[in-house]
Amino acid sequence: MYYGDLDTLFFNLQKKYGGLYEVYNGPERVIWIGDAKLIKKIHIPSTKTNFPFRSRKPWVDEVGIKTTGKGIFFNRNLESWKYNRRILSQTVALPSFLRQFFKTTELVFEEFDGYIGNLLNVNKNEEFDLSKWIVRILSELSSRSTTGRPAYTLSSYYNRLSSKNSKKNIQWLNNYLTDLIVNRRKEIANIPKDQVLSHDILTLLICANTERGPQFNKPGDEPDEPMGDDDIKQNLYDVIIASIDSSSHTILIALYHICKCPAVKSKVYEEVDRVLGNDRSSPMKYEDLEKLTYIEACISESMRMLPTVPVIFKQANNDDNLGDFKFKGGQEFFINYHYVHHDETYWPDPESFKPERFLENKNIDKISYMPFGGGIRICPGRQMGLNSAKTLIALIFKNYTVNLVEPDAPLKKSYIWANECDELKVYLRPRNN
Ligand code: HEM
């Protein structure tokens, strides 16, 4: 029995046994891969790939929500997955959506800033556990950008999804989303046609390819069909579960890496003051995001050092081979991104945190860096994830001096399906008052 951090175990086993080895999980044989060149074959960006699916059986089916043939994340019907993926990917890449998402991120930060200010005034204690705050900020952001509603109901239920009572909570979420879609369709029908609608994901998905919304085409320029309620519900569900933990722990792990290294932290302050100005009351602009190149490099390097999603399952459809290694259709593979991110062939001095790598080399080899996965199932929300991380990290350093309470301690983290930061205690002191 192993009681330590699983990601560390996976990493050490791959180091011991090399780029390709097998593990028996009871009678089930799983092949582990940490060799970037072999992973390249699994990640070919075409639906002709022999590895179109992640896991064999989506666990949500076990609690009564039929996901096969619906949405994206758990969908095992390739045609229906392609349709849903096309619409969702284009929706979350719309400039109007990304602008509204940025504004919402700023608003949620302001709310956080207000609470911290009150707490500092009342109890003068500057110590905060950011791990608790950032997950709540991302729950709020995900709820508002996905459904257009604040999270005071949704996020509290979401947070309970990981508890022992998950079956009941998933059913609650299912009913909540069903009602929300029906009501939003009615609201949209009552809004005059010349009035601009909100750019949240629910409204955009309902309106996509109707006279009220964005027009998305299939490859070959044929228009896509508008989306039905079951697919919309599963897409909302996918975005909620795929975005909150991955984004919040990416931000927390990056904050830890930045604060741990004084030289990096001073460059972050320098960039924030240069790009955003050091007047606390001046708002950040959407256009500032692309100027925050050093913060982006810090996030990229942090995801290299410790990817939030360090390993992922893939399954082969048919008999095939990887190099000399032959296998049968149905074979499960575990891809170890974390291990590839520390391969010295691609990353000299891999254990050092050096954001400059991403500034000096703009053409990072895709096969050596996969924080968002790869191939046809690569994360469709990567721009959203990066934007929220950049915005929140910039606003935190613009408004506060941030110091780790235990600067010499390792990151307190555990692995469930992703690397999660369990605690990040910092001293926060307002800057530029
Ligand atoms: C920094 C934050 C994020 C990280 C690190 C991340 C990482 C990942 C990874 C590693 C995968 C699996 C890819 C594969 O199987 O090869 C994935 C899939 C996915 N992500 Fe993200 N993600 C992030 C944010 C988001 C956001 C904001 C959304 C919202 C749209 C999102 C939606 C999804 C969906 C729907 C999938 C399933 C794609 C499919 O199966 O076709 N993710 N993500």
Coordinates of C-alpha atoms and ligand atoms in Angstrom, one line a residue:
M1 CA 0.0 0.0 0.0
Y2 CA 1.3 3.5 -0.9
Y3 CA 0.1 6.4 1.2
G4 CA 2.3 9.2 -0.3
D5 CA 1.6 11.7 -3.1
L6 CA 0.6 9.7 -6.2
D7 CA 2.0 12.1 -8.8
T8 CA 5.4 11.8 -7.1
L9 CA 5.1 8.0 -7.2
F10 CA 4.2 8.1 -10.9
F11 CA 7.2 10.4 -11.6
N12 CA 9.6 8.2 -9.7
L13 CA 8.4 5.0 -11.2
Q14 CA 8.8 6.4 -14.7
K15 CA 12.3 7.5 -13.8
K16 CA 13.2 4.1 -12.5
Y17 CA 11.7 2.0 -15.4
G18 CA 12.2 4.5 -18.3
G19 CA 10.0 5.9 -21.1
L20 CA 7.7 2.8 -21.5
Y21 CA 6.8 0.2 -19.0
E22 CA 3.7 -1.8 -17.9
V23 CA 1.8 -2.0 -14.7
Y24 CA -0.9 -4.6 -13.7
N25 CA -3.8 -3.0 -11.9
G26 CA -5.3 -6.3 -10.7
P27 CA -5.7 -8.3 -14.0
E28 CA -5.7 -5.0 -16.0
R29 CA -2.6 -4.1 -17.9
V30 CA -1.8 -0.4 -18.3
I31 CA 1.1 0.9 -20.3
W32 CA 2.9 3.9 -19.0
I33 CA 4.6 6.3 -21.4
G34 CA 7.0 9.1 -20.6
D35 CA 8.8 9.2 -23.9
A36 CA 7.8 12.3 -25.9
K37 CA 8.5 10.6 -29.3
L38 CA 6.0 7.8 -28.5
I39 CA 3.4 10.2 -27.2
K40 CA 3.6 12.1 -30.5
K41 CA 1.9 9.1 -32.2
I42 CA -0.9 9.1 -29.6
H43 CA -1.4 12.8 -30.0
I44 CA -1.8 13.1 -33.8
P45 CA -4.2 16.0 -34.4
S46 CA -6.6 14.0 -36.6
T47 CA -9.9 12.2 -35.9
K48 CA -8.3 9.2 -37.7
T49 CA -6.1 8.7 -34.6
N50 CA -6.2 5.3 -33.0
F51 CA -6.5 7.0 -29.6
P52 CA -9.6 9.2 -29.7
F53 CA -10.8 8.5 -26.2
R54 CA -9.5 9.0 -22.7
S55 CA -11.1 6.6 -20.2
R56 CA -13.1 3.4 -20.8
K57 CA -16.1 4.2 -18.6
P58 CA -17.2 7.6 -17.5
W59 CA -17.9 7.5 -13.7
V60 CA -20.7 10.0 -14.1
D61 CA -22.7 7.3 -15.9
E62 CA -22.6 5.4 -12.7
V63 CA -24.5 8.1 -10.9
G64 CA -27.3 8.2 -13.5
I65 CA -26.3 11.0 -15.9
K66 CA -25.9 9.4 -19.4
T67 CA -22.9 11.1 -20.9
T68 CA -22.2 8.8 -23.9
G69 CA -23.2 10.7 -27.0
K70 CA -23.5 14.1 -25.1
G71 CA -21.1 17.0 -24.5
I72 CA -17.4 16.7 -24.8
F73 CA -15.4 15.4 -21.8
F74 CA -16.9 12.0 -21.4
N75 CA -18.4 11.6 -24.9
R76 CA -17.5 8.4 -26.6
N77 CA -19.5 8.9 -29.8
L78 CA -17.0 10.5 -32.2
E79 CA -19.5 12.2 -34.5
S80 CA -21.4 13.8 -31.6
W81 CA -18.1 14.7 -29.8
K82 CA -16.9 16.4 -33.0
Y83 CA -20.1 18.5 -33.2
N84 CA -20.0 19.5 -29.5
R85 CA -16.3 20.2 -29.5
R86 CA -16.6 22.4 -32.7
I87 CA -19.3 24.6 -31.1
L88 CA -17.8 24.9 -27.6
S89 CA -14.2 25.6 -28.9
Q90 CA -15.4 28.3 -31.1
T91 CA -17.7 29.8 -28.4
V92 CA -14.9 30.1 -25.8
A93 CA -12.6 31.6 -28.4
L94 CA -15.0 34.4 -29.5
P95 CA -13.4 37.8 -28.8
S96 CA -16.7 39.0 -27.3
F97 CA -16.7 36.1 -24.9
L98 CA -13.0 36.6 -23.9
R99 CA -13.6 40.3 -23.3
Q100 CA -16.6 39.6 -21.1
F101 CA -14.7 36.8 -19.3
F102 CA -11.9 39.3 -18.6
K103 CA -14.4 41.9 -17.2
T104 CA -15.9 39.2 -15.0
T105 CA -12.5 38.1 -13.7
E106 CA -11.8 41.7 -12.7
L107 CA -15.2 42.0 -11.0
V108 CA -14.6 38.8 -9.0
F109 CA -11.1 40.0 -8.0
E110 CA -12.6 43.3 -6.8
E111 CA -15.0 41.4 -4.6
F112 CA -12.0 39.4 -3.2
D113 CA -10.0 42.6 -2.7
G114 CA -12.9 44.1 -0.8
Y115 CA -13.1 41.2 1.6
I116 CA -9.4 41.1 2.2
G117 CA -9.4 44.9 2.8
N118 CA -12.2 44.4 5.4
L119 CA -10.4 41.6 7.1
L120 CA -7.1 43.5 7.3
N121 CA -9.0 46.5 8.8
V122 CA -10.8 44.4 11.4
N123 CA -8.2 41.9 12.7
K124 CA -4.9 43.3 11.4
N125 CA -3.8 39.8 10.7
E126 CA -2.0 39.7 7.3
E127 CA -1.9 35.9 7.0
F128 CA -4.2 34.3 4.4
D129 CA -4.5 30.8 3.0
L130 CA -4.7 31.6 -0.7
S131 CA -5.7 28.0 -1.5
K132 CA -9.1 28.6 0.0
W133 CA -9.6 32.0 -1.7
I134 CA -8.4 31.1 -5.2
V135 CA -10.7 28.0 -5.5
R136 CA -13.7 30.2 -4.5
I137 CA -12.7 33.0 -6.9
L138 CA -12.5 30.4 -9.8
S139 CA -15.9 28.8 -8.7
E140 CA -17.5 32.2 -8.9
L141 CA -15.8 33.1 -12.2
S142 CA -16.8 29.7 -13.7
S143 CA -20.4 30.1 -12.7
R144 CA -20.8 33.6 -13.9
S145 CA -19.0 33.0 -17.2
T146 CA -20.8 29.7 -17.8
T147 CA -24.3 30.4 -16.7
G148 CA -24.4 34.2 -16.3
R149 CA -25.4 33.6 -12.7
P150 CA -23.4 34.2 -9.5
A151 CA -22.2 31.1 -7.7
Y152 CA -23.7 31.4 -4.3
T153 CA -25.8 28.4 -5.0
L154 CA -23.9 26.6 -7.8
S155 CA -20.4 26.8 -6.4
S156 CA -21.4 25.6 -2.9
Y157 CA -23.0 22.5 -4.6
Y158 CA -20.0 22.2 -6.9
N159 CA -17.6 22.1 -3.9
R160 CA -19.6 19.3 -2.4
L161 CA -19.3 17.2 -5.6
S162 CA -16.1 15.8 -4.4
S163 CA -17.6 14.8 -1.0
K164 CA -19.1 11.4 -0.2
N165 CA -22.5 12.6 -1.2
S166 CA -21.6 13.2 -4.8
K167 CA -24.4 11.2 -6.3
K168 CA -27.1 13.4 -4.7
N169 CA -25.2 16.6 -5.6
I170 CA -24.7 15.6 -9.2
Q171 CA -28.4 14.9 -9.5
W172 CA -29.1 18.4 -8.0
L173 CA -26.7 20.0 -10.5
N174 CA -28.4 18.1 -13.3
N175 CA -31.8 19.5 -12.3
Y176 CA -30.5 22.9 -11.7
L177 CA -28.9 23.1 -15.2
T178 CA -32.1 21.7 -16.8
D179 CA -34.2 24.5 -15.3
L180 CA -31.7 27.1 -16.1
I181 CA -31.6 26.2 -19.8
V182 CA -35.5 26.2 -20.1
N183 CA -35.7 29.5 -18.3
R184 CA -32.9 31.1 -20.3
R185 CA -34.6 30.1 -23.6
K186 CA -37.7 31.9 -22.4
E187 CA -35.8 35.0 -21.3
I188 CA -34.0 35.2 -24.6
A189 CA -37.3 34.9 -26.5
N190 CA -38.6 37.9 -24.5
I191 CA -35.5 40.2 -25.2
P192 CA -36.0 42.5 -28.2
K193 CA -34.0 41.3 -31.3
D194 CA -32.0 44.6 -31.5
Q195 CA -30.8 44.3 -27.9
V196 CA -27.3 42.8 -27.4
L197 CA -27.4 39.6 -25.3
S198 CA -25.0 38.5 -22.6
H199 CA -21.8 36.7 -23.7
D200 CA -21.9 33.9 -21.1
I201 CA -21.5 30.3 -22.4
L202 CA -25.1 29.3 -21.8
T203 CA -26.6 32.2 -23.8
L204 CA -24.0 31.7 -26.6
L205 CA -24.7 28.0 -26.9
I206 CA -28.5 28.5 -27.0
C207 CA -28.1 31.2 -29.7
A208 CA -25.3 29.5 -31.8
N209 CA -26.4 29.0 -35.4
T210 CA -29.8 30.7 -34.7
E211 CA -30.7 34.2 -35.9
R212 CA -29.7 35.6 -32.4
G213 CA -26.2 34.2 -32.2
P214 CA -22.8 33.5 -33.7
Q215 CA -22.7 31.3 -36.8
F216 CA -20.3 28.4 -36.7
N217 CA -19.6 26.3 -39.7
K218 CA -18.5 22.7 -40.2
P219 CA -15.2 22.2 -42.1
G220 CA -16.2 22.7 -45.7
D221 CA -18.4 25.8 -44.8
E222 CA -21.7 24.0 -44.2
P223 CA -23.6 25.6 -41.3
D224 CA -23.8 23.6 -38.0
E225 CA -27.2 22.8 -36.4
P226 CA -28.3 24.8 -33.3
M227 CA -27.6 22.8 -30.1
G228 CA -30.3 20.9 -28.2
D229 CA -30.9 21.1 -24.4
D230 CA -29.2 17.8 -23.5
D231 CA -25.9 18.7 -25.3
I232 CA -26.0 22.3 -23.8
K233 CA -26.4 20.8 -20.3
Q234 CA -23.5 18.4 -20.8
N235 CA -21.3 21.2 -22.2
L236 CA -22.1 23.4 -19.2
Y237 CA -21.4 20.5 -16.9
D238 CA -18.1 19.8 -18.7
V239 CA -16.9 23.4 -18.5
I240 CA -17.7 23.6 -14.8
I241 CA -15.9 20.4 -13.9
A242 CA -13.0 20.9 -16.4
S243 CA -12.3 24.6 -15.5
I244 CA -12.5 25.3 -11.7
D245 CA -9.9 23.0 -10.2
S246 CA -7.5 23.0 -13.2
S247 CA -7.4 26.8 -13.3
S248 CA -7.3 27.4 -9.6
H249 CA -4.5 25.0 -8.9
T250 CA -2.5 26.3 -12.0
I251 CA -2.7 29.8 -10.4
L252 CA -1.8 28.6 -6.9
I253 CA 1.2 26.5 -8.1
A254 CA 2.4 29.5 -10.2
L255 CA 2.0 31.9 -7.2
Y256 CA 4.1 29.5 -5.1
H257 CA 6.9 29.3 -7.7
I258 CA 7.0 33.1 -8.1
C259 CA 7.0 33.8 -4.4
K260 CA 9.7 31.1 -3.8
C261 CA 12.2 32.9 -6.0
P262 CA 12.9 36.6 -5.0
A263 CA 14.5 37.5 -8.3
V264 CA 11.5 36.2 -10.3
K265 CA 9.1 38.0 -7.9
S266 CA 10.9 41.4 -8.4
K267 CA 10.6 41.0 -12.2
V268 CA 6.8 40.3 -11.8
Y269 CA 6.4 43.5 -9.7
E270 CA 8.5 45.4 -12.3
E271 CA 6.3 44.2 -15.2
V272 CA 3.0 44.8 -13.3
D273 CA 4.1 48.4 -12.4
R274 CA 5.3 49.1 -16.0
V275 CA 2.2 47.6 -17.8
L276 CA -0.6 48.4 -15.3
G277 CA 0.8 51.4 -13.6
N278 CA 1.2 51.7 -9.9
D279 CA -2.0 53.5 -9.1
R280 CA -4.2 51.1 -7.2
S281 CA -7.4 52.8 -8.5
S282 CA -6.6 52.5 -12.3
P283 CA -8.4 49.5 -13.8
M284 CA -6.6 46.9 -15.8
K285 CA -7.4 46.7 -19.6
Y286 CA -8.1 43.7 -21.7
E287 CA -5.3 44.8 -24.1
D288 CA -2.8 44.7 -21.1
L289 CA -3.0 40.9 -21.1
E290 CA -0.8 40.4 -24.1
K291 CA 1.8 42.8 -22.6
L292 CA 2.2 40.7 -19.5
T293 CA 4.9 38.5 -21.2
Y294 CA 7.0 37.8 -18.1
I295 CA 3.9 36.7 -16.0
E296 CA 2.9 34.4 -18.9
A297 CA 6.4 32.9 -19.0
C298 CA 6.1 32.3 -15.2
I299 CA 2.8 30.5 -15.6
S300 CA 4.2 28.4 -18.5
E301 CA 7.4 27.5 -16.5
S302 CA 5.3 26.7 -13.5
M303 CA 3.1 24.3 -15.6
R304 CA 6.3 22.7 -16.9
M305 CA 7.7 22.2 -13.4
L306 CA 4.5 20.9 -12.0
P307 CA 1.6 20.4 -14.5
T308 CA -1.8 20.6 -12.9
V309 CA -2.8 17.6 -15.0
P310 CA 0.4 15.5 -14.7
V311 CA -0.9 12.2 -16.2
I312 CA -3.8 11.3 -18.4
F313 CA -5.4 8.0 -19.6
K314 CA -5.8 7.3 -23.4
Q315 CA -7.2 4.2 -24.9
A316 CA -6.4 2.5 -28.3
N317 CA -9.3 1.6 -30.5
N318 CA -7.5 -1.1 -32.6
D319 CA -4.4 -3.4 -32.6
D320 CA -1.4 -1.2 -33.2
N321 CA 2.3 -0.6 -32.2
L322 CA 4.4 2.1 -30.6
G323 CA 7.9 1.6 -31.9
D324 CA 8.7 -2.1 -31.4
F325 CA 6.0 -2.5 -28.9
K326 CA 2.8 -4.2 -30.1
F327 CA -0.6 -4.1 -28.4
K328 CA -4.3 -5.1 -28.8
G329 CA -7.3 -2.8 -29.4
G330 CA -8.8 -1.6 -26.1
Q331 CA -5.3 -1.2 -24.5
E332 CA -5.2 1.6 -21.9
F333 CA -2.2 4.0 -21.7
F334 CA -1.2 6.3 -19.0
I335 CA 0.7 9.3 -20.4
N336 CA 3.1 11.0 -18.0
Y337 CA 3.3 14.6 -19.0
H338 CA 5.1 15.6 -15.8
Y339 CA 7.9 13.2 -16.7
V340 CA 8.3 14.6 -20.2
H341 CA 8.5 18.1 -18.8
H342 CA 11.6 17.1 -16.9
D343 CA 13.3 15.3 -19.8
E344 CA 16.8 16.8 -20.2
T345 CA 16.8 16.2 -23.9
Y346 CA 14.3 19.1 -24.2
W347 CA 14.8 20.9 -20.9
P348 CA 18.4 21.6 -19.7
D349 CA 18.6 21.9 -15.9
P350 CA 15.0 20.7 -15.6
E351 CA 14.7 21.1 -11.8
S352 CA 15.3 24.9 -11.9
F353 CA 12.5 27.4 -12.2
K354 CA 13.5 29.6 -15.1
P355 CA 10.7 31.6 -16.8
E356 CA 13.2 33.0 -19.2
R357 CA 13.2 29.6 -21.1
F358 CA 9.8 30.6 -22.5
L359 CA 11.0 34.2 -23.4
E360 CA 14.2 33.1 -25.1
N361 CA 12.7 30.2 -27.1
K362 CA 9.3 31.2 -28.6
N363 CA 9.1 27.9 -30.5
I364 CA 8.9 25.3 -27.8
D365 CA 8.7 21.8 -29.3
K366 CA 5.0 20.8 -28.8
I367 CA 6.0 17.2 -28.1
S368 CA 8.1 18.3 -25.0
Y369 CA 5.4 20.5 -23.4
M370 CA 1.8 19.4 -22.9
P371 CA 0.2 21.1 -19.9
F372 CA -3.1 21.1 -21.8
G373 CA -2.8 17.6 -23.2
G374 CA -2.5 17.1 -26.9
G375 CA -4.0 15.7 -30.1
I376 CA -7.7 15.9 -30.9
R377 CA -8.7 16.1 -27.2
I378 CA -6.3 19.0 -26.3
C379 CA -8.0 21.3 -23.8
P380 CA -10.4 23.7 -25.7
G381 CA -10.4 26.1 -22.7
R382 CA -6.6 26.8 -22.7
Q383 CA -7.0 30.5 -23.7
M384 CA -9.6 31.0 -20.9
G385 CA -7.4 29.2 -18.4
L386 CA -4.3 31.3 -19.3
N387 CA -6.3 34.5 -19.4
S388 CA -7.8 34.0 -15.9
A389 CA -4.3 33.0 -14.5
K390 CA -2.6 36.1 -16.1
T391 CA -5.3 38.5 -14.9
L392 CA -5.5 37.2 -11.4
I393 CA -1.8 37.0 -10.8
A394 CA -1.2 40.5 -12.3
L395 CA -4.0 41.9 -10.1
I396 CA -2.7 40.2 -6.9
F397 CA 0.8 41.6 -7.5
K398 CA -0.5 45.0 -8.5
N399 CA -2.5 45.3 -5.3
Y400 CA -0.4 43.4 -2.7
T401 CA 3.0 42.5 -1.5
V402 CA 2.9 38.8 -1.3
N403 CA 5.3 36.8 1.0
L404 CA 5.1 33.1 1.8
V405 CA 4.6 32.4 5.5
E406 CA 7.0 29.5 5.3
P407 CA 9.4 30.5 2.5
D408 CA 11.5 27.3 2.9
A409 CA 8.7 24.8 3.0
P410 CA 7.9 22.6 -0.1
L411 CA 4.5 23.1 -1.8
K412 CA 1.7 21.5 0.2
K413 CA -0.1 19.5 -2.5
S414 CA -1.8 16.2 -3.2
Y415 CA -2.9 14.4 -6.3
I416 CA -6.5 13.3 -6.9
W417 CA -7.1 13.5 -10.7
A418 CA -5.0 16.7 -10.8
N419 CA -2.2 18.2 -8.7
E420 CA -4.0 20.2 -6.0
C421 CA -2.4 22.8 -3.8
D422 CA -3.8 22.0 -0.3
E423 CA -2.5 25.1 1.5
L424 CA -0.7 28.3 0.4
K425 CA -0.3 30.6 3.4
V426 CA 0.9 34.1 2.5
Y427 CA 1.2 37.5 4.1
L428 CA -0.8 40.0 2.1
R429 CA 0.0 43.7 2.5
P430 CA -1.8 46.4 0.4
R431 CA 0.6 48.2 -2.0
N432 CA 0.4 51.8 -3.3
N433 CA -2.3 53.1 -0.9
Ligands
HEM1 C1 -5.1 26.3 -16.7 C2 -6.3 25.7 -16.7 C3 -6.5 24.4 -17.5 C4 -5.7 23.3 -17.6 C5 -4.3 23.1 -17.0 C6 -6.4 22.3 -18.4 C7 -5.9 21.1 -18.8 C8 -6.6 20.1 -19.5 C9 -6.1 18.8 -19.9 C10 -4.7 18.3 -19.6 C11 -7.1 18.2 -20.6 C12 -7.0 16.8 -21.2 C13 -6.5 16.9 -22.7 C14 -6.2 15.5 -23.3 O1 -7.0 14.5 -23.0 O2 -5.3 15.4 -24.0 C15 -8.2 19.1 -20.7 C16 -9.4 18.8 -21.3 C17 -10.5 19.6 -21.3 N1 -10.6 20.9 -20.8 FE1 -9.1 21.9 -19.9 N2 -7.7 22.8 -18.7 C18 -7.8 24.1 -18.1 C19 -8.8 24.9 -18.2 C20 -10.0 24.7 -18.9 C21 -11.1 25.6 -19.0 C22 -11.1 27.1 -18.5 C23 -12.1 25.0 -19.7 C24 -13.4 25.6 -20.1 C25 -13.9 25.6 -21.4 C26 -11.6 23.6 -20.0 C27 -12.4 22.7 -20.7 C28 -11.9 21.4 -21.0 C29 -12.7 20.4 -21.7 C30 -14.1 20.5 -22.2 C31 -11.8 19.3 -21.9 C32 -12.2 18.0 -22.6 C33 -11.7 18.1 -24.1 C34 -12.1 16.8 -24.9 O3 -12.3 15.8 -24.4 O4 -12.2 17.0 -26.2 N3 -10.4 23.5 -19.5 N4 -7.9 20.3 -20.0

